[in-house]
């Protein structure tokens, strides 16, 4: 599809977490870089997400796409392609979610919080760094890309975070207090971010590229603009692409 050999793919486990792994056709004979790909609510069994991972692999990345939801994808996505039945998060953005459906997605989001998702991603990162040490070394670290739900976690992995959140600890060690750790990735890219906060953006310490939609209620302009100011103040390299700007440049 992209003018290169077809990638090699598999459903497997890394650190006991289900993952979709896709590798360049010439790996390991040719050097590759490790990419952590974080999906939207449709999860790793979505055909669209697998195709996206394969495209990255065709461009030379060794892609690890973890199941962030532990077998519990967003409502309306478990048994149908997302293009036929959009996830509730996508429906929220389209403004077509009823009160009952909003309650359902709120319940789903309550099951998948940073306190649950981040420790899972840390396990995957640790396992992937060991299993694919050559790709990590070749890229001088791990790269990450995320869409919708996954976009927030690209930011969090690229930031300095209190260990009470980032490492799943409920209470800080009273003697040492809260310790900040990270970042855990070299650079990140995200599109159509969901539930990203100003604090998420203020914590970023690695280069980040953001593709955003104007008027997005789940990643409001004011949050993005305030976060952009924080990135500029801390001299963090960043790109902020708006959908309207991208369309005008085509």
JSON list of C-alpha atoms in Angstrom, two decimals, residues 48-205:
[
{"chain": "A", "resi": 48, "resn": "UNK", "atom": "CA", "xyz": [-9.06, -0.19, 11.06]},
{"chain": "A", "resi": 49, "resn": "UNK", "atom": "CA", "xyz": [-6.61, -0.04, 13.97]},
{"chain": "A", "resi": 50, "resn": "UNK", "atom": "CA", "xyz": [-4.74, -3.09, 12.74]},
{"chain": "A", "resi": 51, "resn": "UNK", "atom": "CA", "xyz": [-4.47, -1.59, 9.25]},
{"chain": "A", "resi": 52, "resn": "UNK", "atom": "CA", "xyz": [-3.11, 1.62, 10.76]},
{"chain": "A", "resi": 53, "resn": "UNK", "atom": "CA", "xyz": [-0.50, -0.37, 12.68]},
{"chain": "A", "resi": 54, "resn": "UNK", "atom": "CA", "xyz": [0.44, -2.23, 9.50]},
{"chain": "A", "resi": 55, "resn": "UNK", "atom": "CA", "xyz": [0.98, 1.06, 7.67]},
{"chain": "A", "resi": 56, "resn": "UNK", "atom": "CA", "xyz": [3.44, 2.19, 10.33]},
{"chain": "A", "resi": 57, "resn": "UNK", "atom": "CA", "xyz": [5.23, -1.16, 10.01]},
{"chain": "A", "resi": 58, "resn": "UNK", "atom": "CA", "xyz": [5.39, -0.76, 6.23]},
{"chain": "A", "resi": 59, "resn": "UNK", "atom": "CA", "xyz": [7.22, 2.51, 6.87]},
{"chain": "A", "resi": 60, "resn": "UNK", "atom": "CA", "xyz": [9.86, 0.76, 8.98]},
{"chain": "A", "resi": 61, "resn": "UNK", "atom": "CA", "xyz": [8.51, 0.82, 12.54]},
{"chain": "A", "resi": 62, "resn": "UNK", "atom": "CA", "xyz": [8.19, -2.22, 14.77]},
{"chain": "A", "resi": 63, "resn": "UNK", "atom": "CA", "xyz": [4.71, -1.57, 16.18]},
{"chain": "A", "resi": 64, "resn": "UNK", "atom": "CA", "xyz": [3.38, -2.76, 19.52]},
{"chain": "A", "resi": 65, "resn": "UNK", "atom": "CA", "xyz": [-0.34, -1.97, 19.95]},
{"chain": "A", "resi": 66, "resn": "UNK", "atom": "CA", "xyz": [-1.55, -2.99, 23.44]},
{"chain": "A", "resi": 67, "resn": "UNK", "atom": "CA", "xyz": [-5.05, -3.77, 24.62]},
{"chain": "A", "resi": 68, "resn": "UNK", "atom": "CA", "xyz": [-5.48, -0.83, 26.97]},
{"chain": "A", "resi": 69, "resn": "UNK", "atom": "CA", "xyz": [-8.98, -2.00, 27.91]},
{"chain": "A", "resi": 70, "resn": "UNK", "atom": "CA", "xyz": [-8.25, -5.60, 28.94]},
{"chain": "A", "resi": 71, "resn": "UNK", "atom": "CA", "xyz": [-10.89, -7.03, 26.62]},
{"chain": "A", "resi": 72, "resn": "UNK", "atom": "CA", "xyz": [-13.45, -4.30, 27.34]},
{"chain": "A", "resi": 73, "resn": "UNK", "atom": "CA", "xyz": [-13.58, -1.98, 24.28]},
{"chain": "A", "resi": 74, "resn": "UNK", "atom": "CA", "xyz": [-15.91, 1.00, 24.21]},
{"chain": "A", "resi": 75, "resn": "UNK", "atom": "CA", "xyz": [-19.65, 0.26, 23.81]},
{"chain": "A", "resi": 76, "resn": "UNK", "atom": "CA", "xyz": [-20.84, -0.40, 20.25]},
{"chain": "A", "resi": 77, "resn": "UNK", "atom": "CA", "xyz": [-17.38, -1.60, 19.16]},
{"chain": "A", "resi": 78, "resn": "UNK", "atom": "CA", "xyz": [-17.08, -5.20, 20.32]},
{"chain": "A", "resi": 79, "resn": "UNK", "atom": "CA", "xyz": [-18.94, -6.90, 17.47]},
{"chain": "A", "resi": 80, "resn": "UNK", "atom": "CA", "xyz": [-19.06, -4.42, 14.61]},
{"chain": "A", "resi": 81, "resn": "UNK", "atom": "CA", "xyz": [-16.59, -2.41, 12.54]},
{"chain": "A", "resi": 82, "resn": "UNK", "atom": "CA", "xyz": [-16.31, 1.19, 13.81]},
{"chain": "A", "resi": 83, "resn": "UNK", "atom": "CA", "xyz": [-17.18, 2.58, 10.39]},
{"chain": "A", "resi": 84, "resn": "UNK", "atom": "CA", "xyz": [-20.59, 0.88, 10.68]},
{"chain": "A", "resi": 85, "resn": "UNK", "atom": "CA", "xyz": [-21.23, 1.60, 14.36]},
{"chain": "A", "resi": 86, "resn": "UNK", "atom": "CA", "xyz": [-19.11, 4.48, 15.71]},
{"chain": "A", "resi": 87, "resn": "UNK", "atom": "CA", "xyz": [-17.98, 4.24, 19.30]},
{"chain": "A", "resi": 88, "resn": "UNK", "atom": "CA", "xyz": [-19.80, 6.37, 21.84]},
{"chain": "A", "resi": 89, "resn": "UNK", "atom": "CA", "xyz": [-16.79, 8.67, 22.09]},
{"chain": "A", "resi": 90, "resn": "UNK", "atom": "CA", "xyz": [-17.05, 9.32, 18.37]},
{"chain": "A", "resi": 91, "resn": "UNK", "atom": "CA", "xyz": [-20.79, 9.82, 18.74]},
{"chain": "A", "resi": 92, "resn": "UNK", "atom": "CA", "xyz": [-20.19, 12.38, 21.50]},
{"chain": "A", "resi": 93, "resn": "UNK", "atom": "CA", "xyz": [-18.02, 14.35, 19.09]},
{"chain": "A", "resi": 94, "resn": "UNK", "atom": "CA", "xyz": [-20.80, 14.15, 16.50]},
{"chain": "A", "resi": 95, "resn": "UNK", "atom": "CA", "xyz": [-23.34, 15.33, 19.07]},
{"chain": "A", "resi": 96, "resn": "UNK", "atom": "CA", "xyz": [-25.70, 12.40, 18.59]},
{"chain": "A", "resi": 97, "resn": "UNK", "atom": "CA", "xyz": [-25.47, 10.64, 21.94]},
{"chain": "A", "resi": 98, "resn": "UNK", "atom": "CA", "xyz": [-28.63, 10.34, 24.03]},
{"chain": "A", "resi": 99, "resn": "UNK", "atom": "CA", "xyz": [-28.66, 10.74, 27.82]},
{"chain": "A", "resi": 100, "resn": "UNK", "atom": "CA", "xyz": [-28.79, 6.96, 28.28]},
{"chain": "A", "resi": 101, "resn": "UNK", "atom": "CA", "xyz": [-25.87, 6.39, 25.94]},
{"chain": "A", "resi": 102, "resn": "UNK", "atom": "CA", "xyz": [-23.88, 9.17, 27.62]},
{"chain": "A", "resi": 103, "resn": "UNK", "atom": "CA", "xyz": [-24.38, 7.42, 30.94]},
{"chain": "A", "resi": 104, "resn": "UNK", "atom": "CA", "xyz": [-23.12, 4.16, 29.40]},
{"chain": "A", "resi": 105, "resn": "UNK", "atom": "CA", "xyz": [-19.94, 5.74, 28.06]},
{"chain": "A", "resi": 106, "resn": "UNK", "atom": "CA", "xyz": [-19.38, 7.51, 31.41]},
{"chain": "A", "resi": 107, "resn": "UNK", "atom": "CA", "xyz": [-19.54, 4.11, 33.10]},
{"chain": "A", "resi": 108, "resn": "UNK", "atom": "CA", "xyz": [-17.06, 2.70, 30.56]},
{"chain": "A", "resi": 109, "resn": "UNK", "atom": "CA", "xyz": [-14.65, 5.60, 31.06]},
{"chain": "A", "resi": 110, "resn": "UNK", "atom": "CA", "xyz": [-14.88, 5.11, 34.83]},
{"chain": "A", "resi": 111, "resn": "UNK", "atom": "CA", "xyz": [-13.55, 1.58, 34.31]},
{"chain": "A", "resi": 112, "resn": "UNK", "atom": "CA", "xyz": [-10.55, 2.83, 32.33]},
{"chain": "A", "resi": 113, "resn": "UNK", "atom": "CA", "xyz": [-8.84, 5.58, 34.27]},
{"chain": "A", "resi": 114, "resn": "UNK", "atom": "CA", "xyz": [-5.15, 6.60, 34.30]},
{"chain": "A", "resi": 115, "resn": "UNK", "atom": "CA", "xyz": [-4.74, 4.69, 37.57]},
{"chain": "A", "resi": 116, "resn": "UNK", "atom": "CA", "xyz": [-5.65, 1.50, 35.69]},
{"chain": "A", "resi": 117, "resn": "UNK", "atom": "CA", "xyz": [-4.34, 2.18, 32.19]},
{"chain": "A", "resi": 118, "resn": "UNK", "atom": "CA", "xyz": [-0.92, 3.67, 32.94]},
{"chain": "A", "resi": 119, "resn": "UNK", "atom": "CA", "xyz": [0.43, 0.74, 35.02]},
{"chain": "A", "resi": 120, "resn": "UNK", "atom": "CA", "xyz": [-0.69, -1.59, 32.20]},
{"chain": "A", "resi": 121, "resn": "UNK", "atom": "CA", "xyz": [1.17, 0.52, 29.64]},
{"chain": "A", "resi": 122, "resn": "UNK", "atom": "CA", "xyz": [4.26, 0.59, 31.85]},
{"chain": "A", "resi": 123, "resn": "UNK", "atom": "CA", "xyz": [4.25, -3.22, 31.90]},
{"chain": "A", "resi": 124, "resn": "UNK", "atom": "CA", "xyz": [4.04, -3.31, 28.11]},
{"chain": "A", "resi": 125, "resn": "UNK", "atom": "CA", "xyz": [6.84, -0.77, 27.74]},
{"chain": "A", "resi": 126, "resn": "UNK", "atom": "CA", "xyz": [9.12, -2.69, 30.08]},
{"chain": "A", "resi": 127, "resn": "UNK", "atom": "CA", "xyz": [8.45, -5.97, 28.28]},
{"chain": "A", "resi": 128, "resn": "UNK", "atom": "CA", "xyz": [8.79, -4.46, 24.81]},
{"chain": "A", "resi": 129, "resn": "UNK", "atom": "CA", "xyz": [12.08, -2.78, 25.68]},
{"chain": "A", "resi": 130, "resn": "UNK", "atom": "CA", "xyz": [13.47, -6.15, 26.70]},
{"chain": "A", "resi": 131, "resn": "UNK", "atom": "CA", "xyz": [12.02, -8.15, 23.81]},
{"chain": "A", "resi": 132, "resn": "UNK", "atom": "CA", "xyz": [12.85, -5.58, 21.12]},
{"chain": "A", "resi": 133, "resn": "UNK", "atom": "CA", "xyz": [15.97, -4.02, 22.63]},
{"chain": "A", "resi": 134, "resn": "UNK", "atom": "CA", "xyz": [17.56, -3.67, 19.19]},
{"chain": "A", "resi": 135, "resn": "UNK", "atom": "CA", "xyz": [14.69, -1.47, 17.92]},
{"chain": "A", "resi": 136, "resn": "UNK", "atom": "CA", "xyz": [14.78, 0.64, 21.09]},
{"chain": "A", "resi": 137, "resn": "UNK", "atom": "CA", "xyz": [18.52, 1.13, 20.73]},
{"chain": "A", "resi": 138, "resn": "UNK", "atom": "CA", "xyz": [18.21, 1.97, 17.03]},
{"chain": "A", "resi": 139, "resn": "UNK", "atom": "CA", "xyz": [15.65, 4.70, 17.78]},
{"chain": "A", "resi": 140, "resn": "UNK", "atom": "CA", "xyz": [17.42, 5.84, 20.96]},
{"chain": "A", "resi": 141, "resn": "UNK", "atom": "CA", "xyz": [14.18, 5.22, 22.85]},
{"chain": "A", "resi": 142, "resn": "UNK", "atom": "CA", "xyz": [10.51, 4.40, 22.26]},
{"chain": "A", "resi": 143, "resn": "UNK", "atom": "CA", "xyz": [8.22, 6.45, 20.04]},
{"chain": "A", "resi": 144, "resn": "UNK", "atom": "CA", "xyz": [4.45, 6.64, 20.59]},
{"chain": "A", "resi": 145, "resn": "UNK", "atom": "CA", "xyz": [1.36, 7.55, 18.58]},
{"chain": "A", "resi": 146, "resn": "UNK", "atom": "CA", "xyz": [-2.19, 7.71, 19.91]},
{"chain": "A", "resi": 147, "resn": "UNK", "atom": "CA", "xyz": [-5.71, 8.32, 18.67]},
{"chain": "A", "resi": 148, "resn": "UNK", "atom": "CA", "xyz": [-8.74, 9.54, 20.62]},
{"chain": "A", "resi": 149, "resn": "UNK", "atom": "CA", "xyz": [-8.57, 7.72, 24.00]},
{"chain": "A", "resi": 150, "resn": "UNK", "atom": "CA", "xyz": [-4.96, 6.71, 23.38]},
{"chain": "A", "resi": 151, "resn": "UNK", "atom": "CA", "xyz": [-3.87, 10.28, 22.66]},
{"chain": "A", "resi": 152, "resn": "UNK", "atom": "CA", "xyz": [-4.11, 11.28, 26.32]},
{"chain": "A", "resi": 153, "resn": "UNK", "atom": "CA", "xyz": [-1.77, 8.45, 27.28]},
{"chain": "A", "resi": 154, "resn": "UNK", "atom": "CA", "xyz": [0.83, 9.45, 24.71]},
{"chain": "A", "resi": 155, "resn": "UNK", "atom": "CA", "xyz": [0.93, 12.78, 26.52]},
{"chain": "A", "resi": 156, "resn": "UNK", "atom": "CA", "xyz": [1.12, 11.14, 29.93]},
{"chain": "A", "resi": 157, "resn": "UNK", "atom": "CA", "xyz": [3.93, 8.79, 28.89]},
{"chain": "A", "resi": 158, "resn": "UNK", "atom": "CA", "xyz": [5.77, 11.81, 27.50]},
{"chain": "A", "resi": 159, "resn": "UNK", "atom": "CA", "xyz": [5.49, 13.75, 30.73]},
{"chain": "A", "resi": 160, "resn": "UNK", "atom": "CA", "xyz": [6.81, 13.92, 34.26]},
{"chain": "A", "resi": 161, "resn": "UNK", "atom": "CA", "xyz": [4.05, 12.56, 36.49]},
{"chain": "A", "resi": 162, "resn": "UNK", "atom": "CA", "xyz": [3.63, 11.92, 40.23]},
{"chain": "A", "resi": 163, "resn": "UNK", "atom": "CA", "xyz": [4.27, 8.27, 40.99]},
{"chain": "A", "resi": 164, "resn": "UNK", "atom": "CA", "xyz": [0.91, 8.10, 42.80]},
{"chain": "A", "resi": 165, "resn": "UNK", "atom": "CA", "xyz": [-0.83, 8.38, 39.43]},
{"chain": "A", "resi": 166, "resn": "UNK", "atom": "CA", "xyz": [1.67, 7.15, 36.90]},
{"chain": "A", "resi": 167, "resn": "UNK", "atom": "CA", "xyz": [2.62, 4.01, 38.77]},
{"chain": "A", "resi": 168, "resn": "UNK", "atom": "CA", "xyz": [-0.78, 3.13, 40.14]},
{"chain": "A", "resi": 169, "resn": "UNK", "atom": "CA", "xyz": [0.07, 3.87, 43.77]},
{"chain": "A", "resi": 170, "resn": "UNK", "atom": "CA", "xyz": [-2.87, 5.02, 45.87]},
{"chain": "A", "resi": 171, "resn": "UNK", "atom": "CA", "xyz": [-0.81, 6.65, 48.63]},
{"chain": "A", "resi": 172, "resn": "UNK", "atom": "CA", "xyz": [2.62, 8.22, 48.41]},
{"chain": "A", "resi": 173, "resn": "UNK", "atom": "CA", "xyz": [5.41, 7.08, 50.68]},
{"chain": "A", "resi": 174, "resn": "UNK", "atom": "CA", "xyz": [5.04, 9.45, 53.65]},
{"chain": "A", "resi": 175, "resn": "UNK", "atom": "CA", "xyz": [8.79, 9.66, 54.20]},
{"chain": "A", "resi": 176, "resn": "UNK", "atom": "CA", "xyz": [9.79, 10.53, 50.66]},
{"chain": "A", "resi": 177, "resn": "UNK", "atom": "CA", "xyz": [6.59, 12.27, 49.55]},
{"chain": "A", "resi": 178, "resn": "UNK", "atom": "CA", "xyz": [5.41, 12.36, 45.95]},
{"chain": "A", "resi": 179, "resn": "UNK", "atom": "CA", "xyz": [8.15, 11.64, 43.41]},
{"chain": "A", "resi": 180, "resn": "UNK", "atom": "CA", "xyz": [7.85, 12.58, 39.75]},
{"chain": "A", "resi": 181, "resn": "UNK", "atom": "CA", "xyz": [8.96, 10.07, 37.13]},
{"chain": "A", "resi": 182, "resn": "UNK", "atom": "CA", "xyz": [9.25, 10.08, 33.37]},
{"chain": "A", "resi": 183, "resn": "UNK", "atom": "CA", "xyz": [9.13, 10.71, 30.53]},
{"chain": "A", "resi": 184, "resn": "UNK", "atom": "CA", "xyz": [9.08, 7.15, 29.21]},
{"chain": "A", "resi": 185, "resn": "UNK", "atom": "CA", "xyz": [9.04, 7.89, 25.47]},
{"chain": "A", "resi": 186, "resn": "UNK", "atom": "CA", "xyz": [11.36, 9.80, 23.15]},
{"chain": "A", "resi": 187, "resn": "UNK", "atom": "CA", "xyz": [8.65, 11.59, 21.15]},
{"chain": "A", "resi": 188, "resn": "UNK", "atom": "CA", "xyz": [4.90, 11.39, 20.60]},
{"chain": "A", "resi": 189, "resn": "UNK", "atom": "CA", "xyz": [2.21, 12.10, 18.04]},
{"chain": "A", "resi": 190, "resn": "UNK", "atom": "CA", "xyz": [-1.53, 12.22, 18.65]},
{"chain": "A", "resi": 191, "resn": "UNK", "atom": "CA", "xyz": [-4.76, 12.88, 16.81]},
{"chain": "A", "resi": 192, "resn": "UNK", "atom": "CA", "xyz": [-8.30, 13.78, 17.95]},
{"chain": "A", "resi": 193, "resn": "UNK", "atom": "CA", "xyz": [-7.35, 13.64, 21.62]},
{"chain": "A", "resi": 194, "resn": "UNK", "atom": "CA", "xyz": [-9.98, 12.83, 24.24]},
{"chain": "A", "resi": 195, "resn": "UNK", "atom": "CA", "xyz": [-10.13, 14.13, 27.83]},
{"chain": "A", "resi": 196, "resn": "UNK", "atom": "CA", "xyz": [-6.73, 15.80, 27.64]},
{"chain": "A", "resi": 197, "resn": "UNK", "atom": "CA", "xyz": [-6.25, 18.33, 30.41]},
{"chain": "A", "resi": 198, "resn": "UNK", "atom": "CA", "xyz": [-4.08, 21.40, 30.79]},
{"chain": "A", "resi": 199, "resn": "UNK", "atom": "CA", "xyz": [-2.10, 19.46, 33.43]},
{"chain": "A", "resi": 200, "resn": "UNK", "atom": "CA", "xyz": [-1.41, 16.69, 30.89]},
{"chain": "A", "resi": 201, "resn": "UNK", "atom": "CA", "xyz": [0.07, 19.24, 28.51]},
{"chain": "A", "resi": 202, "resn": "UNK", "atom": "CA", "xyz": [2.03, 21.07, 31.21]},
{"chain": "A", "resi": 203, "resn": "UNK", "atom": "CA", "xyz": [3.71, 17.79, 32.18]},
{"chain": "A", "resi": 204, "resn": "UNK", "atom": "CA", "xyz": [5.06, 16.99, 28.69]},
{"chain": "A", "resi": 205, "resn": "UNK", "atom": "CA", "xyz": [8.84, 16.93, 28.36]}
]
